[in-house]
Short mmCIF file of N, CA and C in Angstrom, two decimals:
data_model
loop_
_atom_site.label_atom_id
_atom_site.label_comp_id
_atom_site.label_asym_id
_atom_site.label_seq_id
_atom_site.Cartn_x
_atom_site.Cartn_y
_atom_site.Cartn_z
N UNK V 1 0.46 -3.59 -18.62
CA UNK V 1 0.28 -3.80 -17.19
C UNK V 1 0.75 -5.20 -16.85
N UNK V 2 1.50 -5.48 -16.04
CA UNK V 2 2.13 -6.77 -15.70
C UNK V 2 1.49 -7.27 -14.41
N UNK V 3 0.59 -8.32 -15.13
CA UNK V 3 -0.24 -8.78 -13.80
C UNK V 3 0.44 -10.46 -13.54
N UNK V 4 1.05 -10.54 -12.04
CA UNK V 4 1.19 -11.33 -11.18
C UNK V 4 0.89 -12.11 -11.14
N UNK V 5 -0.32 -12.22 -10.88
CA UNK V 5 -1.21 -13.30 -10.25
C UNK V 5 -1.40 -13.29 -8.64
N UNK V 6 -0.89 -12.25 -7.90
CA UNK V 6 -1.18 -12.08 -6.60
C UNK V 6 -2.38 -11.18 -5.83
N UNK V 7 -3.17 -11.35 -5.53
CA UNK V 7 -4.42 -11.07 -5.13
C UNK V 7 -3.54 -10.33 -3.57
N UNK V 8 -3.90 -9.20 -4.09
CA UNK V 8 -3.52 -7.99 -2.84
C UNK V 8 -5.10 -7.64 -2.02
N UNK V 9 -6.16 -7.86 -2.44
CA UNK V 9 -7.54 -7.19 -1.48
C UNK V 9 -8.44 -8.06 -2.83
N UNK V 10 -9.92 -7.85 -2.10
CA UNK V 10 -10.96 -8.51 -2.69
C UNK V 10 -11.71 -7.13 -2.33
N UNK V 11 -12.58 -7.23 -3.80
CA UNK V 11 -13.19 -6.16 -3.81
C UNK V 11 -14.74 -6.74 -3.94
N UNK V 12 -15.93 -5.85 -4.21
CA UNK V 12 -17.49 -6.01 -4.75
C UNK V 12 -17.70 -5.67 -5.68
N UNK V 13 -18.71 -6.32 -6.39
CA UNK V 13 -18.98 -5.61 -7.80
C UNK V 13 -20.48 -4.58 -7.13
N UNK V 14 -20.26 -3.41 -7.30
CA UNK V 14 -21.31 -2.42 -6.83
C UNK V 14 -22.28 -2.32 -8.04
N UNK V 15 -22.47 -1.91 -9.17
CA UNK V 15 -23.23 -1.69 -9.95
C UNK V 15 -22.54 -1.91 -11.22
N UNK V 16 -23.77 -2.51 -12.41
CA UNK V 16 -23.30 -2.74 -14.03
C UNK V 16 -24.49 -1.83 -14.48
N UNK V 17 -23.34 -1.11 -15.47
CA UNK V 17 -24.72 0.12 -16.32
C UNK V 17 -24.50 -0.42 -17.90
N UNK V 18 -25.09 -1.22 -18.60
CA UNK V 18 -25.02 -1.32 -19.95
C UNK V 18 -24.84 -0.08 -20.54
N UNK V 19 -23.91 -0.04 -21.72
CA UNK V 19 -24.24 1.11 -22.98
C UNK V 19 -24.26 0.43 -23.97
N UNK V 20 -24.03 1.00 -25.21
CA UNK V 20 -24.04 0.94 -26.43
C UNK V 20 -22.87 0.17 -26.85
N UNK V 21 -21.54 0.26 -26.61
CA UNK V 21 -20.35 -0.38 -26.86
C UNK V 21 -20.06 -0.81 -25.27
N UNK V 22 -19.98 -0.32 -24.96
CA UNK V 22 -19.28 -1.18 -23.56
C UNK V 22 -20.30 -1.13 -22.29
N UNK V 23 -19.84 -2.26 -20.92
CA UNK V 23 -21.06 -2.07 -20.13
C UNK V 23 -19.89 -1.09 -18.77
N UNK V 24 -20.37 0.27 -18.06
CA UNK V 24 -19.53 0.39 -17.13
C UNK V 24 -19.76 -0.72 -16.10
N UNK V 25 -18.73 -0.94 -15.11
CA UNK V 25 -18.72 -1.81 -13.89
C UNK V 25 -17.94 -0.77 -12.82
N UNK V 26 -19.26 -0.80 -11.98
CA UNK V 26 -18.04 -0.33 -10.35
C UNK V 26 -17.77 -1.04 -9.41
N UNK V 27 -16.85 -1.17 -9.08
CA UNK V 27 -16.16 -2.24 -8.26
C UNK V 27 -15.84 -0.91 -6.59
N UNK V 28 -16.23 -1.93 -5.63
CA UNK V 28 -15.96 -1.57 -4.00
C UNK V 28 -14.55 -1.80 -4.27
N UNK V 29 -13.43 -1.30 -3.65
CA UNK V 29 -12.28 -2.09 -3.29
C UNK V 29 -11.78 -1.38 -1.34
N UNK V 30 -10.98 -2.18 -0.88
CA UNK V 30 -10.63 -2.29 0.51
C UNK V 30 -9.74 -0.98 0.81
N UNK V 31 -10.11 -0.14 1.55
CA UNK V 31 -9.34 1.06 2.00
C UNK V 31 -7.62 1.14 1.42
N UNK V 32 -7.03 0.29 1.70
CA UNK V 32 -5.69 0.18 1.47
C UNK V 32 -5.57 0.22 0.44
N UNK V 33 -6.05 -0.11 -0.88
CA UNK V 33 -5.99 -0.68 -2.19
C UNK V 33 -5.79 0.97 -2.63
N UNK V 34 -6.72 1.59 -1.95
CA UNK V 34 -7.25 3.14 -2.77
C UNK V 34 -6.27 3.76 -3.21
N UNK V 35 -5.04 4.14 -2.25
CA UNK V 35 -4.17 5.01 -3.29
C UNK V 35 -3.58 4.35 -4.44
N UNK V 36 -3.72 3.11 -4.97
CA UNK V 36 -3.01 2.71 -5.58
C UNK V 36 -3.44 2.44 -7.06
N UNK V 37 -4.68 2.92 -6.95
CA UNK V 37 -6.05 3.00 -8.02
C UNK V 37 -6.01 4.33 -8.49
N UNK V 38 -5.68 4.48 -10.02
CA UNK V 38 -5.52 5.81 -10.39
C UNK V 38 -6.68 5.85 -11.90
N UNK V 39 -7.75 7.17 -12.16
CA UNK V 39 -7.94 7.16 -12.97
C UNK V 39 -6.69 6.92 -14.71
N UNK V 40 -7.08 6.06 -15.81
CA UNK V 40 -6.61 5.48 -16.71
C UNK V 40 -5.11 4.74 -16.87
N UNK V 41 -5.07 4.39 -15.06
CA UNK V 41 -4.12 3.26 -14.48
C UNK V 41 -4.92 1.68 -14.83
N UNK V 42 -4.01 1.12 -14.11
CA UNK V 42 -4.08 -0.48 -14.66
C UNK V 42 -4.67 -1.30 -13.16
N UNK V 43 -5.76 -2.14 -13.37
CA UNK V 43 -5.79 -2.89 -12.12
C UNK V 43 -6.28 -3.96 -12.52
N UNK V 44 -6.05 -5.43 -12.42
CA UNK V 44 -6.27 -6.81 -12.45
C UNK V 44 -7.70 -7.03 -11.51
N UNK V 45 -8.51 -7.71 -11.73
CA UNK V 45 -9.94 -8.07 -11.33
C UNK V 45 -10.15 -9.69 -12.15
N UNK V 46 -10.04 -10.43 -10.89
CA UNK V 46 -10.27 -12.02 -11.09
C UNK V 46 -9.37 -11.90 -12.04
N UNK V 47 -7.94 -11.55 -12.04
CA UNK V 47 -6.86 -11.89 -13.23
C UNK V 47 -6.72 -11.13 -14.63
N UNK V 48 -7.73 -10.11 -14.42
CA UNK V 48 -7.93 -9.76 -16.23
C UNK V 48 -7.82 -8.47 -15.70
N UNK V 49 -6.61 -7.98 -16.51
CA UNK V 49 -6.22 -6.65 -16.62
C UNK V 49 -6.73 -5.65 -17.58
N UNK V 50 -7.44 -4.68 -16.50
CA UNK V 50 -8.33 -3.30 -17.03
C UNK V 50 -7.60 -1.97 -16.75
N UNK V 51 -8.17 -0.90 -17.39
CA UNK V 51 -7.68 0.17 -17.25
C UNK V 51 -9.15 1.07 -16.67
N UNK V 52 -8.39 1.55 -15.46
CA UNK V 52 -9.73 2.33 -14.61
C UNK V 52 -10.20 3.34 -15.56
N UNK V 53 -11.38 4.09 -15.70
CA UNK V 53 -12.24 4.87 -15.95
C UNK V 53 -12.39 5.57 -14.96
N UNK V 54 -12.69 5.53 -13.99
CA UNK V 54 -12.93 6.42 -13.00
C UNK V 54 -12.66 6.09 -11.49
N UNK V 55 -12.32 6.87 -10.80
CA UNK V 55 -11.78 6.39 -9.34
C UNK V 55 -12.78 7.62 -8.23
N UNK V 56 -13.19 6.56 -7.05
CA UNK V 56 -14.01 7.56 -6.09
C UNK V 56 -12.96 7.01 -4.89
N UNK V 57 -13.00 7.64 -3.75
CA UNK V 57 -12.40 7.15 -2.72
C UNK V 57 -12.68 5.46 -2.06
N UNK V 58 -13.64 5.02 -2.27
CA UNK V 58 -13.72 3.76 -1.68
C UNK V 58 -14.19 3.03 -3.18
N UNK V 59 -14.19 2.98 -4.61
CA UNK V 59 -14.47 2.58 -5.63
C UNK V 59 -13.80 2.97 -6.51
N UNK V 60 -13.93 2.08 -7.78
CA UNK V 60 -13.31 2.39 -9.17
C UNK V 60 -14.20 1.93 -9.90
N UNK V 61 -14.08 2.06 -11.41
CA UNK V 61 -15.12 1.69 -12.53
C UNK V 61 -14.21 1.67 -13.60
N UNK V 62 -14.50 0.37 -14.58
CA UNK V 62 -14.08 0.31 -15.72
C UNK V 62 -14.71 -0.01 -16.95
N UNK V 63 -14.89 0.07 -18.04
CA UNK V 63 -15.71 -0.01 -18.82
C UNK V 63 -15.52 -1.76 -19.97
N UNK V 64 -16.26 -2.29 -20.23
CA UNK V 64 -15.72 -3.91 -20.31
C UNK V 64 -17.04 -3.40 -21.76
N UNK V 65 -16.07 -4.16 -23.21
CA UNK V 65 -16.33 -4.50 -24.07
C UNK V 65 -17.07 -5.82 -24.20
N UNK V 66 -17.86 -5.91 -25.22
CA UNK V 66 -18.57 -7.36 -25.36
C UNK V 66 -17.47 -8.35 -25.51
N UNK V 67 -16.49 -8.43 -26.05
CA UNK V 67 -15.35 -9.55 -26.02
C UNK V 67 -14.73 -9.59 -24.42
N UNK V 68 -14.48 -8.80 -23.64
CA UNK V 68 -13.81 -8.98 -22.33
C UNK V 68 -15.16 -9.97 -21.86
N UNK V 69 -16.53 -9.05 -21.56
CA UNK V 69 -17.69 -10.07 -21.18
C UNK V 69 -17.83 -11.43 -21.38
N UNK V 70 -17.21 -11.68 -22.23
CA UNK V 70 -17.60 -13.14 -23.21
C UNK V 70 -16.55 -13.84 -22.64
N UNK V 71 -15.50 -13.28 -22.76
CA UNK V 71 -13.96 -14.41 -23.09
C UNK V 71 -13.75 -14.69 -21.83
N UNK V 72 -14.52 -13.85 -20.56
CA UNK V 72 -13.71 -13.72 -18.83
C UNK V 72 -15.10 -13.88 -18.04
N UNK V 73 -14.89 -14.19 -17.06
CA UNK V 73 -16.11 -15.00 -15.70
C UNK V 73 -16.20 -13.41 -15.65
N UNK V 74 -16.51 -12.41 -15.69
CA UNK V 74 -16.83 -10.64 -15.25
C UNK V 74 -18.16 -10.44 -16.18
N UNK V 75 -18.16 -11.09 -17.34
CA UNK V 75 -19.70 -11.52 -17.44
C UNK V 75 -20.50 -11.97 -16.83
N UNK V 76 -20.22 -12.92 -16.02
CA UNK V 76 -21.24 -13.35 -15.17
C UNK V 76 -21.26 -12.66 -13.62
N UNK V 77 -20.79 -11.79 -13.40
CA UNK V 77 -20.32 -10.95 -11.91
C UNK V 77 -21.44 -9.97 -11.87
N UNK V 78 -22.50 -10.06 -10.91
CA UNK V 78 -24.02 -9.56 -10.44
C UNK V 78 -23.08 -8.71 -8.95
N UNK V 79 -23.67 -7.49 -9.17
CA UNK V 79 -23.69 -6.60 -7.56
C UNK V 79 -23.91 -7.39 -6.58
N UNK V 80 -22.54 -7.54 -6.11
CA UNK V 80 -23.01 -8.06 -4.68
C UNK V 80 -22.14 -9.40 -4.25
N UNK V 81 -21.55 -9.60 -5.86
CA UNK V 81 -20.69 -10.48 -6.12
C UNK V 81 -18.57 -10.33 -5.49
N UNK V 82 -18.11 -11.26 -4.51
CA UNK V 82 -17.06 -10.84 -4.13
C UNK V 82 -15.92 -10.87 -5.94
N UNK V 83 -15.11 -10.01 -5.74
CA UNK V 83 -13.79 -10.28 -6.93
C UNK V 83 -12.55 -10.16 -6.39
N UNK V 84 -11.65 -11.10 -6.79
CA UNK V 84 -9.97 -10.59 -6.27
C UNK V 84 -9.42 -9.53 -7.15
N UNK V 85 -8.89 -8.64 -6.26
CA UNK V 85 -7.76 -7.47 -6.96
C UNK V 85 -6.78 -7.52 -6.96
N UNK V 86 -5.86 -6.91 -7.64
CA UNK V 86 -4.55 -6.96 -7.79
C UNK V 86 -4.26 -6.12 -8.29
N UNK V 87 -3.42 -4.50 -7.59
CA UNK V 87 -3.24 -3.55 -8.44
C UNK V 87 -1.98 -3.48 -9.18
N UNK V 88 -1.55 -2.21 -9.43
CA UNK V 88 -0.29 -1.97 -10.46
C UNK V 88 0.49 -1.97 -9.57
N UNK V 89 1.76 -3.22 -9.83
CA UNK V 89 2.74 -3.47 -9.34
C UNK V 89 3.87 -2.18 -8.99
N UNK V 90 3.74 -1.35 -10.38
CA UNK V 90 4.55 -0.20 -10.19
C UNK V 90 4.27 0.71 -9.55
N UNK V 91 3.23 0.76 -9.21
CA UNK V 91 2.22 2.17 -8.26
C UNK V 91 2.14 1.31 -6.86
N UNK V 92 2.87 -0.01 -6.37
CA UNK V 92 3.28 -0.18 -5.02
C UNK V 92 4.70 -0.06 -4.84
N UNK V 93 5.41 -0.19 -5.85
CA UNK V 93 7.21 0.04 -5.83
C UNK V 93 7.56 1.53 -5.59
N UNK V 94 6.61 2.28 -6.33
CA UNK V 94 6.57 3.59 -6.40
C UNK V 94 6.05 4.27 -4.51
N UNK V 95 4.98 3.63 -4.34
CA UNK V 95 4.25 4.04 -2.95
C UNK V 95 6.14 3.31 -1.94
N UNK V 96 6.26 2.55 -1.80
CA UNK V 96 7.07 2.22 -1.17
C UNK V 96 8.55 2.73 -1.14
N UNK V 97 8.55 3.29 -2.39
CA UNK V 97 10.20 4.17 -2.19
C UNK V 97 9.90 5.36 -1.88
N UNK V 98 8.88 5.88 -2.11
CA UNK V 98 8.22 7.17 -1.28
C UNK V 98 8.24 6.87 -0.27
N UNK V 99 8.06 6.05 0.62
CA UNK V 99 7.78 5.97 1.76
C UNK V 99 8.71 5.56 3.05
N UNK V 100 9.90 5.04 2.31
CA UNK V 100 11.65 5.05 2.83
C UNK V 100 12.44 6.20 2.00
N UNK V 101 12.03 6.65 1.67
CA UNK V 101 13.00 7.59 0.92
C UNK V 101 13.14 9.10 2.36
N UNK V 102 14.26 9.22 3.35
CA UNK V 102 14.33 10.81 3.43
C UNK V 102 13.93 11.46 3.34
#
């Protein structure tokens, strides 16, 4: 996933569910963002590139290992907390030639 560094929408952190190996996280993101969020697609959050787990119409969720927790500020991210997004560059090149294309 080739992340930018350009913050396209700011999302919420909605809920953290601990498991056993990984903790899930669901993240709010901004109407516009949505089609571009695909279950086991790629989306950047505060810079650190994840691969979605699951996609709802106004949310996504990804599942974060004890090393992502540790090594990245998404350890410390409590519900309720704002995050910058940045989705897959190719799933807006893609939305956009769809969308001039004939």
């Amino acid at each position: 996933h080739v992340v930018q560094g350009h913050v396209d929408g700011t999302g919420v952190v909605l809920s953290r569910q601990p498991g056993d190996a990984w903790e899930a996280v669901r993240f709010g993101l901004p109407p516009e963002l949505s089609r571009f969020v695909a279950e086991k697609g790629s989306i950047a959050v505060d810079g650190v590139s994840l691969t979605v787990s699951a996609v709802g119409p106004d949310w996504f969720e990804v599942g974060l290992i004890p090393e992502t927790l540790h090594a990245t500020t998404l350890g410390t991210r409590q519900p309720g907390d704002p995050v910058n997004l940045e989705v897959d560059v190719l799933a807006k090149y893609v939305a956009r030639l769809l969308e001039t294309t004939p």
